mmCIF file of C-alpha atoms and ligand atoms in Angstrom:
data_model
loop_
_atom_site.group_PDB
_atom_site.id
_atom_site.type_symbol
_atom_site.label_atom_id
_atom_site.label_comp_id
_atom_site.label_asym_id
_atom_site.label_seq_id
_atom_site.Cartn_x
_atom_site.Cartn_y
_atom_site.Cartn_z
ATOM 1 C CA UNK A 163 4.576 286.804 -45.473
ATOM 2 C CA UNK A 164 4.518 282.823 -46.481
ATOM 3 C CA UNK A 165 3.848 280.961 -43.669
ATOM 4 C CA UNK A 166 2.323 277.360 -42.716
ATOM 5 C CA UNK A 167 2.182 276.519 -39.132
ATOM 6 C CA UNK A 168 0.268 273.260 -37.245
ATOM 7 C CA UNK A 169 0.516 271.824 -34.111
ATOM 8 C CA UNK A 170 -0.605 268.289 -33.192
ATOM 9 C CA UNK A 171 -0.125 265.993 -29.898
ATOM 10 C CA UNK A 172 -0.246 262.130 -30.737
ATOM 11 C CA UNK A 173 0.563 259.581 -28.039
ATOM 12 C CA UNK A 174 2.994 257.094 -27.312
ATOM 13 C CA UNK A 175 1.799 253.089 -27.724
ATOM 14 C CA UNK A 176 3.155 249.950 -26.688
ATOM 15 C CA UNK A 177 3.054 246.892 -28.690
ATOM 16 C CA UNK A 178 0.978 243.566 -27.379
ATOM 17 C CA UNK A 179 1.831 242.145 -30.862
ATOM 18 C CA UNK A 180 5.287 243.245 -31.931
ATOM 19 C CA UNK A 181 6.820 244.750 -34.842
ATOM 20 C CA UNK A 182 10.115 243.072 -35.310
ATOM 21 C CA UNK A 183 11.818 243.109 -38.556
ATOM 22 C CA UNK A 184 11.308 244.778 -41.849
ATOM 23 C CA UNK A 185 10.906 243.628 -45.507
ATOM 24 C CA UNK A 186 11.623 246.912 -46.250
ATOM 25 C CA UNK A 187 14.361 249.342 -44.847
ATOM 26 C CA UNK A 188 13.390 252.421 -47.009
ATOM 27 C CA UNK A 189 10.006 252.026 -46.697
ATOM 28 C CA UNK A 190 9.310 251.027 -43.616
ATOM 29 C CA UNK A 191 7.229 247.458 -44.578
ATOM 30 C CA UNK A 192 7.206 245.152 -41.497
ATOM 31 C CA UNK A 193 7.548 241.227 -41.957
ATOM 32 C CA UNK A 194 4.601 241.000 -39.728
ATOM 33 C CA UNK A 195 1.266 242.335 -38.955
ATOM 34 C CA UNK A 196 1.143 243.998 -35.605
ATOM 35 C CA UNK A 197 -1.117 245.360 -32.593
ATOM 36 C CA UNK A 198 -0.469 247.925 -29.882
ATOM 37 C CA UNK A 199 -2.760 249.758 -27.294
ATOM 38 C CA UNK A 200 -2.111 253.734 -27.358
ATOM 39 C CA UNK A 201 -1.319 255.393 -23.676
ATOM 40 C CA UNK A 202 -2.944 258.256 -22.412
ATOM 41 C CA UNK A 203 -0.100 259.171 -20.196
ATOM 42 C CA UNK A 204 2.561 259.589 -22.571
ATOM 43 C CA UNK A 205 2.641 261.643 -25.617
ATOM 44 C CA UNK A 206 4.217 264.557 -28.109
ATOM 45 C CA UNK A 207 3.347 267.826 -29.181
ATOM 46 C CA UNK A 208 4.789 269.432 -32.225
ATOM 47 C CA UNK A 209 4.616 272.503 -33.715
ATOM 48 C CA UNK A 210 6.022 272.906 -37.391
ATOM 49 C CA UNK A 211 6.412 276.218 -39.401
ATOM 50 C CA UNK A 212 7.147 276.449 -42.879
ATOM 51 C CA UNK A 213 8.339 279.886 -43.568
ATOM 52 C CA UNK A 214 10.619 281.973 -46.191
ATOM 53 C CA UNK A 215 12.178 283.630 -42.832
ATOM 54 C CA UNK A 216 13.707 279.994 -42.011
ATOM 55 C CA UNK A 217 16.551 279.712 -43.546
ATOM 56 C CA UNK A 218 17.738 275.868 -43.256
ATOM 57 C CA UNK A 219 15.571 273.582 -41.536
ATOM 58 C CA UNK A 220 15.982 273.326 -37.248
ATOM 59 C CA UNK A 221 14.845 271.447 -34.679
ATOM 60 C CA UNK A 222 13.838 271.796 -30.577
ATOM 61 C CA UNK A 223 13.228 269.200 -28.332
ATOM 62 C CA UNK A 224 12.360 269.783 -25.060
ATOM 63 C CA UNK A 225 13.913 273.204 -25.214
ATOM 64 C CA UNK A 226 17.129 272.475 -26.642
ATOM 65 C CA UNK A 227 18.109 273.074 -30.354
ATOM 66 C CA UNK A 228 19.202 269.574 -31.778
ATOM 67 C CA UNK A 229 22.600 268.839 -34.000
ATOM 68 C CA UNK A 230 23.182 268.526 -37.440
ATOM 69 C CA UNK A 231 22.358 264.333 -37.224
ATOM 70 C CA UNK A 232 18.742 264.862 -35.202
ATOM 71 C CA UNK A 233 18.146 267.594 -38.201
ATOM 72 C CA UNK A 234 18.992 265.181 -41.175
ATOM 73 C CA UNK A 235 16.003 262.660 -39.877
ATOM 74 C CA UNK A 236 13.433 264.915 -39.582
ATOM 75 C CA UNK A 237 14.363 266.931 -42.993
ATOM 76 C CA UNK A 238 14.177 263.583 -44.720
ATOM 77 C CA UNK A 239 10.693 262.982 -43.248
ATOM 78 C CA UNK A 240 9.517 266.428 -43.572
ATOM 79 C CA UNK A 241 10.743 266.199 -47.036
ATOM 80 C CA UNK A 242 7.538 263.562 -47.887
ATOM 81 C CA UNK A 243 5.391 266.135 -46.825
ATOM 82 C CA UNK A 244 6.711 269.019 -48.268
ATOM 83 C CA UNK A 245 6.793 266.808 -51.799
ATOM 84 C CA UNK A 246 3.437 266.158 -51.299
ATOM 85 C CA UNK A 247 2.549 270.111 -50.812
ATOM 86 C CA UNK A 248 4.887 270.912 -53.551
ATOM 87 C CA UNK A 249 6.033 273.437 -51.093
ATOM 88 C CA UNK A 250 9.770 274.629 -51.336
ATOM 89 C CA UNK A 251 10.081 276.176 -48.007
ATOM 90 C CA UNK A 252 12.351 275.436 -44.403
ATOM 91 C CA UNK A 253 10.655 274.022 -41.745
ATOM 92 C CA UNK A 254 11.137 274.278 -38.016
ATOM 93 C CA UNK A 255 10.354 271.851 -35.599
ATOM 94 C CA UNK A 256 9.605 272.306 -31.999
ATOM 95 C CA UNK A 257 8.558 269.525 -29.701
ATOM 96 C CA UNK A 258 8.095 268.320 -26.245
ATOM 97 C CA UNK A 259 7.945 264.826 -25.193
ATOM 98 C CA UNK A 260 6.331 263.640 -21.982
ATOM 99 C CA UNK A 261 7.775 260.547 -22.592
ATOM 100 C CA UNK A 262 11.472 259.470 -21.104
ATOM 101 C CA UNK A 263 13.427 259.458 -24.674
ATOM 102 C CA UNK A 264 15.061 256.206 -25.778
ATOM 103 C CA UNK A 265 14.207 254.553 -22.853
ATOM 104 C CA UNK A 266 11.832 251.839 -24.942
ATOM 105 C CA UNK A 267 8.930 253.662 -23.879
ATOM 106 C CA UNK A 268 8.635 254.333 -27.524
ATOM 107 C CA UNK A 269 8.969 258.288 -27.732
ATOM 108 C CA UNK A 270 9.781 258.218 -31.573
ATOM 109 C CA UNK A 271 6.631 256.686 -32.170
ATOM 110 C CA UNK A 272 4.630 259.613 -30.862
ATOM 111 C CA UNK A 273 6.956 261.586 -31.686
ATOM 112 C CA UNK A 274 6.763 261.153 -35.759
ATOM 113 C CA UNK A 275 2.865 260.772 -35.409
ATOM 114 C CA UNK A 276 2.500 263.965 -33.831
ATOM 115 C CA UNK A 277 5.160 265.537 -36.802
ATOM 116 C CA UNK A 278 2.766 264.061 -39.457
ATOM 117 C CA UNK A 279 0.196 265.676 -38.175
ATOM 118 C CA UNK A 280 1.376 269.021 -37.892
ATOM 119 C CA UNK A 281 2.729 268.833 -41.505
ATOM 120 C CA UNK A 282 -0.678 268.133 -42.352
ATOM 121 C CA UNK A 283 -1.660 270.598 -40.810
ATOM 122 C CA UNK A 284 0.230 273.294 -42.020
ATOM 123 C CA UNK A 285 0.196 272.395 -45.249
ATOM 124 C CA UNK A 286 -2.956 271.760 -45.568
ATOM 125 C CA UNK A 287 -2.872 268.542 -47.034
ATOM 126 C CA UNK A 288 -5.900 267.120 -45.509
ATOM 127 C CA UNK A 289 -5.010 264.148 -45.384
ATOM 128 C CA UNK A 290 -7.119 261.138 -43.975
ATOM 129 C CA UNK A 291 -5.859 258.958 -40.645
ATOM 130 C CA UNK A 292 -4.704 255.798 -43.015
ATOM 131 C CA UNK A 293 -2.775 257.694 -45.321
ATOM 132 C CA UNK A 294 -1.593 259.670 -41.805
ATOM 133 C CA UNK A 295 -0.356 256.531 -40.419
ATOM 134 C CA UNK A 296 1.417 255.475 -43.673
ATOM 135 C CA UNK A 297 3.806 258.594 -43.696
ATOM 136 C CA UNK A 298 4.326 258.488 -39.908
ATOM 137 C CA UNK A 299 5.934 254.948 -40.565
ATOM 138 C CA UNK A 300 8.364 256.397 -42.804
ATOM 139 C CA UNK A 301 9.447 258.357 -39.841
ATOM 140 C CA UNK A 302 9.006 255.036 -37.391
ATOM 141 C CA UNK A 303 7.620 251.832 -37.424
ATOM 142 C CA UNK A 304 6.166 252.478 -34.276
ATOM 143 C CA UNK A 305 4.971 255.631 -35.070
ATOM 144 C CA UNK A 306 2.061 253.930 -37.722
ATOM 145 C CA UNK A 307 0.106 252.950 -35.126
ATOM 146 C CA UNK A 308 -0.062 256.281 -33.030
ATOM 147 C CA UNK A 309 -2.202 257.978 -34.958
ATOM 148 C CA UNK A 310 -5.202 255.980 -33.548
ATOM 149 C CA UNK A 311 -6.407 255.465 -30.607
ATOM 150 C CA UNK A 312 -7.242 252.332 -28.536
ATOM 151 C CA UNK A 313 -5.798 249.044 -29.909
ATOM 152 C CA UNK A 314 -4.569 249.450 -33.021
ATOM 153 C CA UNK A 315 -3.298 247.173 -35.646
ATOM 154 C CA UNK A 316 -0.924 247.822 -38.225
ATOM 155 C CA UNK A 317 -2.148 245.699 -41.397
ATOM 156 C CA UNK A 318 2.083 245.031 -43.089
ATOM 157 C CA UNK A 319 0.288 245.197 -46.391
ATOM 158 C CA UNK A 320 1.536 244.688 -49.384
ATOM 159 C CA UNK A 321 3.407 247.938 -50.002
ATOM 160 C CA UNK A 322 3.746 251.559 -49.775
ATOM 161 C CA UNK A 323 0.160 252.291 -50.384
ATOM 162 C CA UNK A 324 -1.461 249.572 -47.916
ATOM 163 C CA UNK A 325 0.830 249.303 -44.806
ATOM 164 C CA UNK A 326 -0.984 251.202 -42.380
ATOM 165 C CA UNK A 327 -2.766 251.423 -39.006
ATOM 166 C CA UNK A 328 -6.214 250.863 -38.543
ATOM 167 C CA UNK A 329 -8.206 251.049 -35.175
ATOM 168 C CA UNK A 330 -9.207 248.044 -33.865
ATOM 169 C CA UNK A 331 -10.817 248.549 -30.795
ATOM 170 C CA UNK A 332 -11.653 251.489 -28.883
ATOM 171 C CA UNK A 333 -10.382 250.307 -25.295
ATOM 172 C CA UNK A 334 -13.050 251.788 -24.172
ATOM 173 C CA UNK A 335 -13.211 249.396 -21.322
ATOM 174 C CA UNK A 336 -11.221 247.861 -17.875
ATOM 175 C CA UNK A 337 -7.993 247.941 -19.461
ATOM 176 C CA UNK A 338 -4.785 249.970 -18.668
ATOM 177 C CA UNK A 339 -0.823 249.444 -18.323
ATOM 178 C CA UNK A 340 1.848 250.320 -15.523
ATOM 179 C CA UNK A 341 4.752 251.673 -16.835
ATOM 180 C CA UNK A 342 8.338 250.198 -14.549
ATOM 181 C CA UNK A 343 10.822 252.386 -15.628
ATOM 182 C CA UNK A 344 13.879 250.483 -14.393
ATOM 183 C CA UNK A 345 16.639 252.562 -16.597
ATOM 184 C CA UNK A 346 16.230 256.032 -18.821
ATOM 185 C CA UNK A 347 19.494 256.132 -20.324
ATOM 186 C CA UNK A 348 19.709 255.993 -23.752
ATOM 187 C CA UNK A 349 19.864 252.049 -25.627
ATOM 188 C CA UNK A 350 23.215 251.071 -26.338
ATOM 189 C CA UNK A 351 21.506 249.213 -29.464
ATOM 190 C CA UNK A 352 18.381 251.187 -31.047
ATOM 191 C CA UNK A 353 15.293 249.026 -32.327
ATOM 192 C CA UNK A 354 16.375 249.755 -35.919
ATOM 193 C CA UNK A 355 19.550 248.315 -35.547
ATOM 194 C CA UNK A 356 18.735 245.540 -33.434
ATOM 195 C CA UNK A 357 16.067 244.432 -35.868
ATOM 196 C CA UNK A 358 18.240 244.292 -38.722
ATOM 197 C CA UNK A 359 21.095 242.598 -36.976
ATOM 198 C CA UNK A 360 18.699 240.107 -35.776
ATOM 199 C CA UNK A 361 16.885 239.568 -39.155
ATOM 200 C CA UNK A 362 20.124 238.846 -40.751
ATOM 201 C CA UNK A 363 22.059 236.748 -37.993
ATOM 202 C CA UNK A 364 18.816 234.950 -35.800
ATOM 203 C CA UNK A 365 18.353 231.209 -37.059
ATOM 204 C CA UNK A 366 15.360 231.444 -35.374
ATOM 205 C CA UNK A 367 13.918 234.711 -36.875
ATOM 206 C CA UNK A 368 12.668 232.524 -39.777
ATOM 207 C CA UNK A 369 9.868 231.244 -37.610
ATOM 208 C CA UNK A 370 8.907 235.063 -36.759
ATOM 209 C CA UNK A 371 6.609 235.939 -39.166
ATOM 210 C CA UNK A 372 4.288 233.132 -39.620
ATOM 211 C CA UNK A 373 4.121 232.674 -35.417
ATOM 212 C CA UNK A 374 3.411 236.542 -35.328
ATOM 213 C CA UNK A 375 0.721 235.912 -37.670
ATOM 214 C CA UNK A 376 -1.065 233.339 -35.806
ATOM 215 C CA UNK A 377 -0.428 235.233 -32.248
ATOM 216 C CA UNK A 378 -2.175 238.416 -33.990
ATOM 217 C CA UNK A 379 -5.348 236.737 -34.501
ATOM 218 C CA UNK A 380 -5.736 235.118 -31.440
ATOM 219 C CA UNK A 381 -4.836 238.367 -29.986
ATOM 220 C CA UNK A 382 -7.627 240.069 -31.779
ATOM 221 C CA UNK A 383 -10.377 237.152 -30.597
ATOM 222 C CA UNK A 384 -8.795 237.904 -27.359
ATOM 223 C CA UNK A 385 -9.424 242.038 -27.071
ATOM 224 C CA UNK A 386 -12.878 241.320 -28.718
ATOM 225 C CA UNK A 387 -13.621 238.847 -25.711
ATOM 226 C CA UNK A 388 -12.597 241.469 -23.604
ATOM 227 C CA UNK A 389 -10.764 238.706 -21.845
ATOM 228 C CA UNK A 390 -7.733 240.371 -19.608
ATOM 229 C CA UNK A 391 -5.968 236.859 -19.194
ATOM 230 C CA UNK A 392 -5.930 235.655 -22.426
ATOM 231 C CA UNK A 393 -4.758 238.719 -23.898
ATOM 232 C CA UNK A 394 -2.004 238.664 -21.053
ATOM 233 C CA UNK A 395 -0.540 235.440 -22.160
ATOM 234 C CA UNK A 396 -0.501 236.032 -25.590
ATOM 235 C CA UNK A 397 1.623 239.260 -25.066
ATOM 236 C CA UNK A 398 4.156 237.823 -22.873
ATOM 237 C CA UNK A 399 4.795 235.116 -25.261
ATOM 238 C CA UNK A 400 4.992 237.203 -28.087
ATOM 239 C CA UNK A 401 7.167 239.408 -26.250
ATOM 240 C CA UNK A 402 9.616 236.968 -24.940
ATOM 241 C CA UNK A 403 9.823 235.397 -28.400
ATOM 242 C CA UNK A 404 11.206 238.753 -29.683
ATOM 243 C CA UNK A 405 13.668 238.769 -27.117
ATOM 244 C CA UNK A 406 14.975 234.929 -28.201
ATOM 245 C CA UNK A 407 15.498 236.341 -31.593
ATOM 246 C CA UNK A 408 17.869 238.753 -30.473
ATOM 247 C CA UNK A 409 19.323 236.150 -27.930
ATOM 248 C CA UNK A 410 19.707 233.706 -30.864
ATOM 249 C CA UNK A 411 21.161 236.668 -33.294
ATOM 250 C CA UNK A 412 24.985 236.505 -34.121
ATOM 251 C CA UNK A 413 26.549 238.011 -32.034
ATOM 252 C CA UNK A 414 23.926 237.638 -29.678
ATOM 253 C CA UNK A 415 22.798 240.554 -27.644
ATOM 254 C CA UNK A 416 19.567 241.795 -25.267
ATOM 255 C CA UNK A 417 17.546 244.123 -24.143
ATOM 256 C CA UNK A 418 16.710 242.593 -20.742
ATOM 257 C CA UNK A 419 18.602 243.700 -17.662
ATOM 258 C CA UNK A 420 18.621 242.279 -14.139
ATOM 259 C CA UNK A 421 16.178 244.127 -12.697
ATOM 260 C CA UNK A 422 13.582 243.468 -16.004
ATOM 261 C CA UNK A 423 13.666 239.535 -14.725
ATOM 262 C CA UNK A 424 13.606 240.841 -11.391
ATOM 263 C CA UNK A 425 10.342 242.744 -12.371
ATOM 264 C CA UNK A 426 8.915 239.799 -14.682
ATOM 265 C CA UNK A 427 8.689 237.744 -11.464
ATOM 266 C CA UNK A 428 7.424 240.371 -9.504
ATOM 267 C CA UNK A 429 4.377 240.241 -12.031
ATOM 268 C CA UNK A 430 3.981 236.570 -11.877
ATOM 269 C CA UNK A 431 4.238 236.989 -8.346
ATOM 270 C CA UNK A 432 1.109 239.301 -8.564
ATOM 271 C CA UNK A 433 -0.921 236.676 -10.534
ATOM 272 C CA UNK A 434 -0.847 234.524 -7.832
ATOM 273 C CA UNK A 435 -1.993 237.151 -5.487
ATOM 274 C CA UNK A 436 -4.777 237.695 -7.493
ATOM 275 C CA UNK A 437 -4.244 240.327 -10.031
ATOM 276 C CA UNK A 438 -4.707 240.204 -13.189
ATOM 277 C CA UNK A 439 -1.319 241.994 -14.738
ATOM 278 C CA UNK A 440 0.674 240.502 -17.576
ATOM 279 C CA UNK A 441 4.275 242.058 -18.390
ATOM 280 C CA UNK A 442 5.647 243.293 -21.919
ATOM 281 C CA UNK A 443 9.057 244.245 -22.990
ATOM 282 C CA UNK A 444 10.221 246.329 -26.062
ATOM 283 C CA UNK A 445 13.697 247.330 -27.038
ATOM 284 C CA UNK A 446 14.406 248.419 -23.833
ATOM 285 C CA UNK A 447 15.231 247.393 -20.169
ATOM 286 C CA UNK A 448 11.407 248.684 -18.871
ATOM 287 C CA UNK A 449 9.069 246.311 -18.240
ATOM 288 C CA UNK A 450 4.950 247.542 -18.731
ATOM 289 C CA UNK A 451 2.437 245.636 -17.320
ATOM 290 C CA UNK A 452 -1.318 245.093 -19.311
ATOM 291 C CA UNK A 453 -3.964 244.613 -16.558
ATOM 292 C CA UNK A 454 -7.843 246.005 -15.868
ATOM 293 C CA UNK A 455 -7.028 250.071 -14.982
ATOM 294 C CA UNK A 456 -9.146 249.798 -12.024
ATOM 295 C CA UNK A 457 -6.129 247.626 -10.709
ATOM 296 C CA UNK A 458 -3.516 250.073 -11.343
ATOM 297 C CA UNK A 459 -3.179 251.441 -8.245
ATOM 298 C CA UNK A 460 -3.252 248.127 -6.108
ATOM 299 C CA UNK A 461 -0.291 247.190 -8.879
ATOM 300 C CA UNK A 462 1.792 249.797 -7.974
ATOM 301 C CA UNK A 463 1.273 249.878 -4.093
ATOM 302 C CA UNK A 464 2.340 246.363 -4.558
ATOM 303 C CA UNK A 465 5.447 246.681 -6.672
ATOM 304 C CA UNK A 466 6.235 250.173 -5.086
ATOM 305 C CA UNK A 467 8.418 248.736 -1.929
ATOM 306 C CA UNK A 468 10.683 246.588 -4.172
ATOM 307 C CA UNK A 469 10.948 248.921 -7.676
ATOM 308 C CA UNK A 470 10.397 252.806 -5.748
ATOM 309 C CA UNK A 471 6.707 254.415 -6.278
ATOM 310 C CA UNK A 472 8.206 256.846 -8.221
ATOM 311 C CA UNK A 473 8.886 254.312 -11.271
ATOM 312 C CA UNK A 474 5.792 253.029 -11.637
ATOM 313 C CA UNK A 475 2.925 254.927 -13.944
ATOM 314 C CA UNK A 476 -0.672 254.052 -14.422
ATOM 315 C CA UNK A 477 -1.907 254.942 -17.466
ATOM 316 C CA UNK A 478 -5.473 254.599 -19.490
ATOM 317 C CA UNK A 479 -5.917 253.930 -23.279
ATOM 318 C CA UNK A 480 -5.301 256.909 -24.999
ATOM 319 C CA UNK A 481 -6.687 258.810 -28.147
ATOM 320 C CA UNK A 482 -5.524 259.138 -31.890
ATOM 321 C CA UNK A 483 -4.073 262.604 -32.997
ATOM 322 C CA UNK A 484 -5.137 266.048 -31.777
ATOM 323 C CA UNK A 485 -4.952 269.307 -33.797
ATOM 324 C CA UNK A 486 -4.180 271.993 -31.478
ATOM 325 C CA UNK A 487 -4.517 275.813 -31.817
ATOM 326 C CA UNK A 488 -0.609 276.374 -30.209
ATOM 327 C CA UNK A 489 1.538 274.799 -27.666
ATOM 328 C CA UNK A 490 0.280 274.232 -24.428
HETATM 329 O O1 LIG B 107 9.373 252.077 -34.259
HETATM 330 P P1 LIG B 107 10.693 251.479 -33.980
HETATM 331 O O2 LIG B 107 11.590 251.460 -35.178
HETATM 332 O O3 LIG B 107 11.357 252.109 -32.780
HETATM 333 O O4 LIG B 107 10.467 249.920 -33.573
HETATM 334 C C1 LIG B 107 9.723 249.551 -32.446
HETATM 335 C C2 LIG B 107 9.920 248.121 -32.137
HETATM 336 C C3 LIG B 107 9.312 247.619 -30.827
HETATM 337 O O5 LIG B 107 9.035 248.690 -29.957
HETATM 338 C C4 LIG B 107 10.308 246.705 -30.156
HETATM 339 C C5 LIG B 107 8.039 246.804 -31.068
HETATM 340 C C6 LIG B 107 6.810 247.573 -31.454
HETATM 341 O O6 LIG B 107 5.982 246.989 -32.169
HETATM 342 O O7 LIG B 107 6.619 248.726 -31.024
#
């Protein structure tokens, strides 16, 4: 009997340089040059068969066979792979996140890494990491960058064939994030379409792509330091001046709820007690918070009274892919 199978885990990573706004909706090109660290604590694990026995293409996550919609985006991104193969068969697709879905923990970025790399896998396309990360951004921006491990930056390129992740640093060092999960419903306004609303309504966006530009390379001089405060402040700007282009946007909407500026000032109240944690925000109401791992703990003891200890998660830099011989 025909049959491809591969299973592959890929983790979940959160942005200190944002991707906001593409050149590109079909492709997937970014306006701007980007930079995330990859979380050991969150991730996907896929498993893909390609098989004459399937006969239309289906889809399980976390146990529970997904609709006719959920199907459609992961046929179309299958469908790159399967070109690729020249392989005419159905596919189905089971995976488990151990992330909180659509909570702006960024689950579809693991999520589509960890796909592209069990369609590799099963097809046997052998395909190396860069070209990896430039067909898991067809599935999600995001999802370029989770192939790697450590920081990673996504170069925009200048097309198809160049806009991809590469690792940048290996983390391999004092450096960790607490995840505040302050709401896990799902967002009334997903990144895509906040993006392009923004892009095409934000007066301000214009300014976007050169600042980005500028805040990626002192980023980078920043993680090569290996300087935990500099790298802080760079990240909260750059975050908050994503969230004034979708406060600026026409009609004007956010992602930030009370209790994220509740939690900001918890973190700046931190600072002055000593820590070193910085906060980032993504298209969602959670707030994460970049300081040296071997703080973690003393972060969320702190924060733990005011936010509940049960919302805040430590987690280390985490690896690229993993190939794995079946579901755990
Ligand atoms: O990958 P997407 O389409 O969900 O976009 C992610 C956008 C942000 O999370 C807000 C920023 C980023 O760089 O991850």
């Amino acid at each position: 009997m025909e049959e491809y199978r591969g299973i592959c885990r890929a983790h979940t990573n959160i942005a200190l340089i944002k991707y906001w706004g593409k050149r590109d909706d079909e492709l997937i090109l970014p306006m701007n040059s980007n930079l995330s660290l990859t979380l050991d604590r969150f991730y996907s694990e896929t498993q893909v068969r390609f098989s004459k026995d399937i006969v239309e293409d289906c889809f399980q996550l976390d146990g529970e066979w997904q609709d006719n919609s959920e199907v459609e985006k992961i046929s179309r991104f299958v469908d790159l792979f399967r070109q690729l193969a020249q392989v005419d068969l159905a596919c189905e697709v089971i995976s488990y996140n151990h992330v909180p879905t659509a909570a702006g923990l960024a689950s579809s970025a693991s999520a589509f890494a960890a796909l592209a790399g069990a369609c590799n896998q099963a097809l046997r396309l052998d395909l190396d990491p860069l070209a990896l990360s430039r067909l898991a951004r067809r599935g999600s921006g995001s999802a370029t960058r989770s192939i790697f491990g450590g920081f990673v930056e996504w170069e925009k390129g200048s097309g198809d064939h160049d806009s991809q992740a590469v690792p940048f640093d290996d983390a391999n060092w004092d450096v960790g994030m607490v995840v505040l999960t302050l709401n896990t419903k799902k967002k009334a306004i997903s990144s895509r379409r906040g993006m392009k609303h923004t892009v095409a309504t934000s007066p301000f966006y214009q300014l976007w792509p050169q600042v980005s530009e500028e805040k990626l390379l002192e980023m980078k001089a920043a993680i090569k330091a290996r300087d935990l405060d500099w790298m802080g402040e760079i990240a909260e700007s750059h975050a908050m001046l994503m969230h004034a282009t979708t406060l600026s946007a026409n009609p004007a909407f956010t992602y930030l709820e009370a209790e994220s500026l509740k939690a900001i000032e918890a973190v700046k109240g931190l600072r002055q007690q000593g820590y070193k944690a910085y906060f980032t925000m993504d298209a969602g109401p959670n707030v994460k918070i970049l300081c040296p791992y071997s703080q973690s703990q003393a972060i969320i003891d702190a924060l733990a009274p005011e936010f509940g200890a049960d919302r805040l998660i430590a987690s280390r830099p985490g690896p690229g892919i993993q190939y794995l011989e079946a579901l755990p």
